Short mmCIF file of C-alpha atoms in Angstrom, two decimals:
data_model
loop_
_atom_site.label_atom_id
_atom_site.label_comp_id
_atom_site.label_asym_id
_atom_site.label_seq_id
_atom_site.Cartn_x
_atom_site.Cartn_y
_atom_site.Cartn_z
CA MET A 802 0.00 0.00 0.00
CA LYS A 803 1.33 3.40 -1.01
CA SER A 804 2.74 5.67 1.72
CA TRP A 805 2.60 9.27 0.50
CA THR A 806 5.34 11.86 0.85
CA ARG A 807 5.06 15.50 -0.18
CA ARG A 808 7.80 15.13 -2.80
CA GLU A 809 6.16 12.10 -4.41
CA PHE A 810 2.78 13.82 -4.34
CA GLY A 811 4.15 16.89 -6.08
CA CYS A 812 5.75 14.82 -8.81
CA LEU A 813 2.57 12.84 -9.40
CA THR A 814 0.37 15.90 -9.68
CA GLY A 815 2.47 18.12 -11.92
CA ALA A 816 4.81 20.19 -9.73
CA ALA A 817 7.74 19.05 -11.89
CA LEU A 818 6.38 21.15 -14.76
CA LEU A 819 6.70 24.42 -12.86
CA THR A 820 10.34 25.06 -13.75
CA ALA A 821 9.64 24.77 -17.47
CA LEU A 822 6.65 27.10 -17.17
CA ARG A 823 8.37 29.87 -15.16
CA PRO A 824 9.41 32.69 -17.51
CA ARG A 825 11.15 35.76 -16.12
CA MET A 826 9.57 39.19 -16.30
CA ALA A 827 11.16 41.71 -18.66
CA LEU A 828 11.96 45.17 -17.30
CA GLY A 829 8.84 47.37 -17.47
CA GLN A 830 6.59 44.51 -18.51
CA ALA A 831 3.06 44.70 -17.04
CA LYS A 832 1.93 41.62 -15.19
CA ALA A 833 -1.03 39.68 -16.48
CA ARG A 834 -3.89 39.64 -13.97
CA VAL A 835 -5.66 36.43 -13.01
CA VAL A 836 -8.52 36.46 -10.52
CA VAL A 837 -9.55 33.17 -8.92
CA ILE A 838 -12.97 33.03 -7.25
CA GLY A 839 -13.32 30.36 -4.58
CA GLY A 840 -10.68 29.21 -2.11
CA GLY A 841 -11.62 25.55 -1.87
CA ILE A 842 -9.40 22.79 -3.21
CA GLY A 843 -9.76 23.73 -6.90
CA GLY A 844 -9.45 27.48 -6.47
CA ALA A 845 -6.55 27.40 -4.01
CA THR A 846 -4.66 24.96 -6.26
CA VAL A 847 -5.14 27.11 -9.38
CA ALA A 848 -3.95 30.19 -7.50
CA LYS A 849 -0.88 28.47 -6.07
CA TYR A 850 0.24 26.83 -9.31
CA LEU A 851 -0.33 29.95 -11.39
CA ALA A 852 1.67 32.06 -8.95
CA ALA A 853 4.44 29.45 -8.82
CA SER A 854 4.57 28.98 -12.60
CA ALA A 855 5.30 32.56 -13.70
CA THR A 856 6.62 35.76 -12.15
CA THR A 857 4.74 37.59 -14.91
CA ILE A 858 1.30 36.74 -13.52
CA ASP A 859 -0.38 38.60 -10.67
CA VAL A 860 -2.82 36.27 -8.87
CA THR A 861 -5.73 37.36 -6.67
CA LEU A 862 -7.77 34.78 -4.76
CA VAL A 863 -11.28 35.80 -3.64
CA GLU A 864 -12.66 33.77 -0.74
CA PRO A 865 -15.07 34.88 2.01
CA ARG A 866 -13.83 32.44 4.66
CA GLN A 867 -10.70 33.05 6.73
CA VAL A 868 -10.05 29.30 6.88
CA TYR A 869 -11.15 26.27 4.88
CA THR A 870 -12.37 23.02 6.44
CA THR A 871 -12.15 19.97 4.20
CA CYS A 872 -15.27 17.94 3.52
CA PHE A 873 -13.10 14.91 2.88
CA PHE A 874 -12.16 13.25 6.18
CA SER A 875 -14.98 15.14 7.95
CA ASN A 876 -16.78 11.82 8.40
CA LEU A 877 -13.95 10.91 10.77
CA HIS A 878 -15.01 13.86 12.92
CA LEU A 879 -18.60 12.61 12.97
CA ALA A 880 -17.29 9.31 14.31
CA GLY A 881 -15.27 11.05 17.02
CA LEU A 882 -11.98 10.02 15.43
CA ARG A 883 -10.53 13.37 14.34
CA PRO A 884 -11.06 16.90 15.67
CA LEU A 885 -12.35 19.40 13.13
CA GLU A 886 -9.35 21.65 13.84
CA GLN A 887 -7.11 19.07 12.15
CA LEU A 888 -9.19 19.46 8.99
CA THR A 889 -8.97 23.26 8.91
CA HIS A 890 -6.44 25.18 6.80
CA GLY A 891 -5.55 28.84 6.33
CA TYR A 892 -4.35 30.87 3.35
CA GLU A 893 -1.28 32.45 4.96
CA ALA A 894 1.25 30.27 3.10
CA LEU A 895 -0.29 31.16 -0.27
CA THR A 896 0.39 34.82 0.46
CA ARG A 897 3.74 34.40 2.22
CA GLN A 898 5.36 31.85 -0.09
CA TYR A 899 3.70 32.56 -3.43
CA GLY A 900 2.79 36.25 -3.31
CA ILE A 901 -0.91 35.63 -3.89
CA THR A 902 -3.25 38.47 -2.90
CA VAL A 903 -6.04 36.90 -0.84
CA VAL A 904 -9.21 38.99 -0.66
CA HIS A 905 -11.63 37.79 2.02
CA GLY A 906 -14.90 38.77 0.40
CA SER A 907 -17.63 37.37 -1.83
CA ALA A 908 -17.87 37.73 -5.58
CA GLU A 909 -21.34 39.08 -6.36
CA ALA A 910 -21.19 39.50 -10.14
CA ILE A 911 -18.99 38.80 -13.15
CA ASP A 912 -18.88 41.00 -16.27
CA PRO A 913 -17.08 38.95 -18.96
CA ALA A 914 -17.24 41.80 -21.48
CA ALA A 915 -15.60 44.33 -19.17
CA LYS A 916 -13.48 41.58 -17.55
CA THR A 917 -14.37 42.64 -14.03
CA VAL A 918 -15.56 40.98 -10.84
CA THR A 919 -17.75 42.92 -8.42
CA LEU A 920 -17.33 42.08 -4.74
CA ASN A 921 -19.87 42.27 -1.92
CA ASN A 922 -18.33 45.54 -0.66
CA GLY A 923 -18.96 47.21 -4.05
CA SER A 924 -15.34 47.21 -5.21
CA THR A 925 -14.30 45.67 -8.52
CA LEU A 926 -11.35 43.60 -9.65
CA GLY A 927 -10.14 43.67 -13.25
CA TYR A 928 -8.69 40.57 -14.85
CA ASP A 929 -7.09 39.20 -17.99
CA ARG A 930 -8.21 35.67 -17.15
CA LEU A 931 -10.79 34.55 -14.61
CA VAL A 932 -11.03 31.18 -12.86
CA VAL A 933 -14.24 30.29 -11.06
CA ALA A 934 -14.31 27.44 -8.54
CA PRO A 935 -17.84 27.87 -7.15
CA GLY A 936 -18.33 24.43 -5.65
CA ILE A 937 -21.87 23.12 -5.29
CA ALA A 938 -25.24 24.46 -4.26
CA PHE A 939 -28.40 22.60 -3.32
CA ARG A 940 -31.16 22.56 -5.91
CA ASP A 941 -34.06 24.81 -4.95
CA GLY A 942 -37.14 22.87 -3.95
CA ALA A 943 -35.40 19.51 -4.32
CA LEU A 944 -37.12 18.28 -1.15
CA GLU A 945 -40.34 19.87 0.05
CA GLY A 946 -39.90 21.34 3.51
CA TYR A 947 -36.11 21.30 3.45
CA ASP A 948 -35.18 24.98 3.76
CA GLU A 949 -32.47 26.81 5.70
CA ALA A 950 -34.44 26.55 8.96
CA ALA A 951 -34.84 22.79 8.48
CA MET A 952 -31.09 22.46 7.87
CA GLU A 953 -30.48 23.63 11.44
CA ILE A 954 -32.63 20.76 12.72
CA MET A 955 -31.80 18.07 10.17
CA PRO A 956 -28.30 19.10 8.97
CA HIS A 957 -26.79 18.21 5.63
CA ALA A 958 -23.16 18.55 6.83
CA TRP A 959 -22.17 18.61 3.14
CA ASN A 960 -20.18 21.82 3.55
CA ALA A 961 -17.74 21.15 6.37
CA GLY A 962 -17.69 23.40 9.42
CA GLN A 963 -20.66 24.49 11.50
CA GLN A 964 -22.97 21.89 9.95
CA THR A 965 -20.47 19.13 10.69
CA ARG A 966 -20.26 20.23 14.34
CA LEU A 967 -24.05 20.33 14.57
CA LEU A 968 -24.49 16.79 13.25
CA ARG A 969 -21.74 15.52 15.56
CA GLN A 970 -23.46 17.13 18.56
CA GLN A 971 -26.77 15.55 17.61
CA LEU A 972 -25.20 12.11 17.27
CA GLU A 973 -23.55 12.49 20.68
CA SER A 974 -26.86 13.55 22.27
CA MET A 975 -28.93 10.79 20.69
CA GLU A 976 -30.16 8.13 23.09
CA ASP A 977 -28.97 4.57 22.65
CA GLY A 978 -31.55 2.73 20.57
CA GLY A 979 -32.36 5.80 18.45
CA LEU A 980 -32.69 5.80 14.68
CA PHE A 981 -30.25 7.77 12.51
CA VAL A 982 -31.74 8.43 9.07
CA LEU A 983 -29.43 9.43 6.23
CA VAL A 984 -30.95 10.73 2.99
CA ALA A 985 -28.56 10.08 0.08
CA PRO A 986 -28.84 12.35 -3.01
CA PRO A 987 -29.36 11.59 -6.70
CA ASN A 988 -26.44 11.63 -9.13
CA PRO A 989 -24.36 13.63 -9.80
CA PHE A 990 -23.17 14.92 -6.44
CA ARG A 991 -20.03 15.80 -4.53
CA CYS A 992 -17.91 12.78 -3.50
CA PRO A 993 -19.92 9.70 -4.59
CA PRO A 994 -18.77 7.32 -1.80
CA ALA A 995 -19.11 9.87 1.02
CA PRO A 996 -22.73 9.24 2.18
CA TYR A 997 -21.97 5.54 2.59
CA GLU A 998 -18.62 6.19 4.26
CA ARG A 999 -20.56 8.46 6.63
CA ALA A 1000 -23.00 5.68 7.47
CA SER A 1001 -20.06 3.31 8.05
CA LEU A 1002 -18.15 5.62 10.37
CA VAL A 1003 -21.25 6.67 12.30
CA ALA A 1004 -21.94 2.95 12.75
CA SER A 1005 -18.44 2.55 14.19
CA TYR A 1006 -19.24 5.31 16.69
CA PHE A 1007 -22.58 3.70 17.59
CA GLN A 1008 -20.88 0.35 18.00
CA ARG A 1009 -18.59 1.85 20.64
CA ARG A 1010 -21.06 4.16 22.40
CA LYS A 1011 -24.67 3.37 21.38
CA PRO A 1012 -24.78 -0.32 20.40
CA LYS A 1013 -28.61 -0.46 20.21
CA ALA A 1014 -28.81 2.37 17.64
CA LYS A 1015 -29.86 1.74 14.04
CA ILE A 1016 -29.01 3.47 10.75
CA LEU A 1017 -31.43 3.76 7.85
CA ILE A 1018 -30.23 5.03 4.45
CA LEU A 1019 -33.01 6.33 2.23
CA ASP A 1020 -31.47 6.63 -1.22
CA ALA A 1021 -32.57 8.59 -4.28
CA LYS A 1022 -30.80 5.94 -6.37
CA ASP A 1023 -31.15 2.22 -6.95
CA SER A 1024 -27.41 1.56 -6.69
CA PHE A 1025 -24.39 3.46 -5.42
CA ASN A 1026 -20.63 3.87 -5.73
CA ALA A 1027 -18.58 0.88 -4.46
CA GLN A 1028 -21.78 -0.79 -3.27
CA ASP A 1029 -20.20 -4.24 -3.05
CA LEU A 1030 -17.39 -2.96 -0.83
CA PHE A 1031 -19.72 -1.10 1.50
CA GLN A 1032 -22.30 -3.85 1.89
CA ASP A 1033 -19.61 -6.43 2.50
CA ALA A 1034 -18.14 -4.19 5.22
CA TRP A 1035 -21.56 -3.54 6.81
CA ASN A 1036 -22.13 -7.27 7.09
CA ARG A 1037 -18.67 -7.84 8.59
CA HIS A 1038 -18.41 -4.86 10.95
CA TYR A 1039 -21.99 -3.83 11.76
CA PRO A 1040 -24.34 -6.78 11.26
CA GLY A 1041 -27.96 -5.74 11.63
CA MET A 1042 -27.17 -2.05 12.27
CA ILE A 1043 -27.34 -0.49 8.75
CA GLU A 1044 -30.29 -0.81 6.40
CA TRP A 1045 -30.19 0.63 2.87
CA LEU A 1046 -33.43 1.24 0.98
CA PRO A 1047 -33.18 2.11 -2.74
CA ALA A 1048 -35.58 4.50 -4.50
CA GLN A 1049 -37.30 1.62 -6.28
CA PHE A 1050 -38.36 0.27 -2.88
CA THR A 1051 -39.51 3.53 -1.22
CA GLY A 1052 -40.58 5.51 -4.27
CA GLY A 1053 -38.00 8.12 -3.31
CA VAL A 1054 -37.90 10.82 -0.63
CA THR A 1055 -40.51 13.47 -1.40
CA ALA A 1056 -40.58 15.75 1.66
CA ILE A 1057 -39.06 16.63 5.02
CA ASP A 1058 -40.95 17.50 8.21
CA ALA A 1059 -38.39 19.24 10.42
CA LYS A 1060 -40.85 19.73 13.30
CA THR A 1061 -41.13 15.98 13.82
CA ARG A 1062 -37.71 15.06 12.34
CA SER A 1063 -39.50 12.93 9.78
CA VAL A 1064 -38.50 11.90 6.27
CA ILE A 1065 -41.44 11.28 3.95
CA THR A 1066 -41.22 8.92 1.00
CA ALA A 1067 -43.81 7.97 -1.60
CA GLY A 1068 -44.84 4.99 0.50
CA ALA A 1069 -44.03 5.69 4.16
CA THR A 1070 -42.89 8.21 6.76
CA PHE A 1071 -39.74 7.58 8.81
CA LYS A 1072 -39.31 9.40 12.12
CA ALA A 1073 -35.67 9.89 13.10
CA ALA A 1074 -33.91 10.62 16.35
CA VAL A 1075 -31.22 12.26 14.20
CA ALA A 1076 -31.53 12.93 10.47
CA ASN A 1077 -28.83 13.82 7.96
CA VAL A 1078 -30.44 15.10 4.74
CA ILE A 1079 -28.16 15.50 1.70
CA PRO A 1080 -30.17 17.17 -1.08
CA ALA A 1081 -29.79 17.12 -4.87
CA GLN A 1082 -26.98 19.38 -6.07
CA MET A 1083 -25.91 21.72 -8.86
CA ALA A 1084 -23.05 24.12 -9.60
CA GLY A 1085 -22.61 26.94 -7.07
CA ARG A 1086 -24.84 30.03 -7.20
CA LEU A 1087 -22.29 32.32 -8.84
CA ALA A 1088 -21.96 29.93 -11.78
CA GLN A 1089 -25.72 29.98 -12.23
CA GLN A 1090 -25.91 33.80 -12.05
CA ALA A 1091 -22.98 34.34 -14.42
CA GLY A 1092 -24.35 32.10 -17.18
CA LEU A 1093 -21.63 29.50 -16.73
CA ALA A 1094 -24.04 26.59 -16.16
CA ASN A 1095 -26.25 24.99 -18.79
CA ARG A 1096 -29.75 23.57 -18.33
CA SER A 1097 -28.35 20.58 -16.43
CA GLY A 1098 -27.28 22.93 -13.64
CA TRP A 1099 -23.60 22.12 -14.22
CA CYS A 1100 -20.84 23.91 -16.17
CA PRO A 1101 -19.55 22.65 -19.55
CA VAL A 1102 -15.82 23.20 -20.10
CA ASP A 1103 -13.04 22.48 -22.56
CA PRO A 1104 -11.46 19.24 -21.24
CA VAL A 1105 -7.91 20.44 -21.92
CA THR A 1106 -7.89 24.07 -20.71
CA PHE A 1107 -11.06 24.02 -18.55
CA GLU A 1108 -12.22 27.20 -20.26
CA SER A 1109 -15.98 27.67 -20.11
CA ALA A 1110 -17.88 26.50 -23.16
CA LEU A 1111 -20.36 29.34 -22.52
CA GLN A 1112 -18.14 32.32 -21.55
CA PRO A 1113 -14.74 32.72 -23.29
CA GLY A 1114 -11.90 33.87 -21.05
CA VAL A 1115 -13.50 32.30 -17.97
CA HIS A 1116 -12.24 28.95 -16.67
CA LEU A 1117 -13.89 26.59 -14.19
CA VAL A 1118 -12.58 23.74 -12.05
CA GLY A 1119 -13.87 21.43 -9.36
CA ASP A 1120 -17.26 20.05 -8.41
CA ALA A 1121 -19.20 22.55 -10.56
CA ILE A 1122 -18.00 21.29 -13.94
CA ILE A 1123 -19.34 18.61 -16.25
CA GLY A 1124 -16.34 16.34 -15.87
CA GLY A 1125 -17.23 13.31 -17.96
CA ASP A 1126 -15.81 10.25 -16.22
CA MET A 1127 -14.07 12.39 -13.57
CA PRO A 1128 -16.05 12.25 -10.32
CA LYS A 1129 -16.73 15.32 -8.19
CA SER A 1130 -13.87 14.74 -5.76
CA ALA A 1131 -11.23 16.89 -4.08
CA PHE A 1132 -8.39 15.14 -5.89
CA CYS A 1133 -10.09 15.62 -9.26
CA ALA A 1134 -10.53 19.33 -8.48
CA ASN A 1135 -6.84 19.56 -7.63
CA SER A 1136 -5.83 17.73 -10.81
CA GLN A 1137 -8.11 19.86 -13.01
CA ALA A 1138 -6.79 23.01 -11.33
CA LYS A 1139 -3.20 22.20 -12.24
CA ALA A 1140 -4.09 21.51 -15.86
CA CYS A 1141 -6.04 24.76 -15.94
CA ALA A 1142 -3.19 26.73 -14.34
CA PHE A 1143 -0.63 25.41 -16.80
CA ALA A 1144 -2.92 26.17 -19.77
CA ILE A 1145 -3.51 29.76 -18.58
CA ALA A 1146 0.20 30.28 -17.89
CA ALA A 1147 1.09 29.06 -21.37
CA ASP A 1148 -1.45 31.42 -22.97
CA LEU A 1149 -0.43 34.47 -20.94
CA THR A 1150 3.34 33.99 -21.06
CA GLY A 1151 3.93 32.16 -24.35
CA SER A 1152 5.63 29.33 -22.45
CA ALA A 1153 5.61 25.71 -23.54
CA ARG A 1154 2.43 23.67 -23.45
CA PHE A 1155 2.35 20.24 -21.85
CA PRO A 1156 -0.28 17.51 -22.01
CA ALA A 1157 -2.61 17.53 -19.03
CA HIS A 1158 -2.10 14.76 -16.48
CA LEU A 1159 -5.43 14.13 -14.82
CA PHE A 1160 -5.86 11.75 -11.91
CA ASN A 1161 -8.16 10.76 -9.11
CA THR A 1162 -6.81 9.07 -6.00
CA CYS A 1163 -8.76 8.76 -2.80
CA TYR A 1164 -9.26 6.65 0.30
CA THR A 1165 -12.62 5.73 1.80
CA TYR A 1166 -13.14 4.42 5.33
CA LEU A 1167 -15.35 1.42 6.07
CA ALA A 1168 -14.24 1.28 9.71
CA PRO A 1169 -11.44 3.03 11.64
CA ASP A 1170 -8.95 0.31 10.58
CA ASP A 1171 -10.56 -0.69 7.27
CA ALA A 1172 -10.28 1.53 4.20
CA PHE A 1173 -10.31 1.05 0.45
CA SER A 1174 -8.64 3.10 -2.27
CA ASN A 1175 -8.82 3.90 -5.94
CA ALA A 1176 -6.46 5.39 -8.49
CA ILE A 1177 -7.76 6.44 -11.90
CA SER A 1178 -6.18 8.41 -14.76
CA PHE A 1179 -8.15 10.39 -17.35
CA LYS A 1180 -7.54 12.01 -20.71
CA PRO A 1181 -9.59 14.09 -23.16
CA VAL A 1182 -11.27 11.94 -25.82
CA ASP A 1183 -13.62 13.48 -28.40
CA GLY A 1184 -14.21 16.54 -26.24
CA LYS A 1185 -14.92 14.59 -23.04
CA LEU A 1186 -12.84 13.38 -20.11
CA LYS A 1187 -12.56 9.59 -20.19
CA SER A 1188 -10.98 7.19 -17.71
CA VAL A 1189 -8.08 5.26 -19.24
CA ILE A 1190 -6.37 3.38 -16.39
CA SER A 1191 -7.94 2.47 -13.08
CA PHE A 1192 -7.36 0.56 -9.87
CA VAL A 1193 -10.15 0.01 -7.34
CA SER A 1194 -9.98 -2.10 -4.20
CA LYS A 1195 -11.69 -5.50 -4.28
CA VAL A 1196 -14.01 -7.16 -1.77
CA GLU A 1197 -11.63 -10.10 -1.38
CA GLU A 1198 -8.70 -8.00 -0.13
CA SER A 1199 -7.21 -9.11 3.17
CA SER A 1200 -7.79 -7.29 6.44
CA GLU A 1201 -4.08 -6.40 6.50
CA VAL A 1202 -4.32 -4.71 3.10
CA ARG A 1203 -7.28 -2.70 4.39
CA ARG A 1204 -5.42 -1.73 7.58
CA GLN A 1205 -2.50 -0.54 5.47
CA ALA A 1206 -4.91 1.54 3.37
CA ALA A 1207 -6.33 3.15 6.51
CA ARG A 1208 -2.82 4.09 7.62
CA ALA A 1209 -1.85 5.31 4.14
CA ALA A 1210 -4.91 7.55 4.09
CA GLU A 1211 -3.42 9.67 6.88
CA GLY A 1212 -0.27 10.37 4.87
CA TRP A 1213 -2.37 11.01 1.77
CA TYR A 1214 -4.39 13.68 3.59
CA ASP A 1215 -1.31 15.49 4.92
CA ALA A 1216 0.50 15.44 1.56
CA PHE A 1217 -2.58 16.48 -0.36
CA THR A 1218 -3.55 19.44 1.82
CA HIS A 1219 0.07 20.61 1.88
CA ASP A 1220 0.07 20.52 -1.92
CA VAL A 1221 -3.04 22.73 -1.96
CA PHE A 1222 -2.42 25.21 0.83
CA GLY A 1223 1.40 25.31 0.91
#
C-alpha cells in the first residue's frame, strides 16, 4: 500500500512542470492579472500553481472564509476520530510563499465583457483571465420542507464546518436505541462514496457508544458507488445495524418535516432521532448567475484548458463542472486546477504547453482500521474526459491490506492538503 510523501505527491500531480513554465519578467513589462474566485481545493490549487509557474502573472484569490475546512475526512469527525481543527487550513502560506493576494470577500457578479468581478463591498477587480471554482449548491425545492431553517434541525453537513459540528453534537446527544436516518442524493453529487462512508463511520461510533442504535439510508438511487465494498463491510463490521433502501423500494424521498424530524417517501414516513439530509446538487450560485451553467445545472468546459464552453476567457474547475468520467472529488478538483493553471500560464506567457495529467486518487473508510482506495487516470477523448487506467480495491482483499490503506490515508491527507495550501 502506497505511503505518500510531499515530494512524491508533487511529482505525481504536476509540480515538476513548474520550472519549465516559469518565464522571467522583462523590465517594465506589465503583469497579467488572473482572478480566482473560490478558495476551496480547486481554487486554491489554481492560484498556487499559477503564482508558482510565472513571475509575470499577478494572482488574486477571492474567498469569504478566513479558513477552509475539508469535507473529505470530515466523516472521521462525525465518528469522534478526528477533531475538526485538524481538517482546517488557512491561506497564509499562499500569500507568504507565493505572493498571492487573498481577498476575504464574496464575488457578487462577473462581467465577462468588461473583464471585471464585483465584490460584496462594491469594489471591482479587473482581470485578464478569470477562474471560477464555485463548488456546489443545493437545488431549490429539491425536497419539500427542506429549507435553511430545516437544515439547522436536520443538517446536511455537506459543507464542512458548523454543519459538521451540529451533526456531531446531535449524534452524541442521541439516546442509545435511536434511529439515525441518512438521505442520500441523486447523481451527480459531490464525492460519490461519502454518504456511505458516513454511514459506516457513524456505525463505528454507535458500536462503541450506542450499540442499540440503528441506521437507515433512504437513497434517491437504486445503486451506489462501491456498493459491493460497502455492503460487505456492513455485514462484517456492523451486522444488523445499517439498512439501505433504494428508491425503487420507497418511491424516493418526497418531503421533510423538520418539526417531527421525519423523512417522507412515496410509500411511508420515517421518524428519526437524528436525520442527515443530503439534497440534490448543482453548480454553485455564482456559476448559475454568471451564465456558466447549462440547463443541467452544471458547467460545460473544454477538457484540456477548462475554459468555459459558454463564456470565453473564464475557466472553471472542481465540483461545478461537467467532468465526464471524472467524479466530483477533491483530488479531481486539484488535478483539473493544475491543468487549468498550466494552460492559462502558457497562454499568458507564451511558455511551452504540456499535455494535461489528470488523476483521481482517494481513500474511503469502512471502519477506523478498514479503508479502500482507488487510483484512476483520465484524458480528453472526443471533447470529453474519459478514464483510461484504473485501480479500485476489491471485496476479497485481506484485512491487512485494508489496515494498510487506513494508515496510508493519513499520509495522503497530509500530503494532499500541503500541496493545496502550501
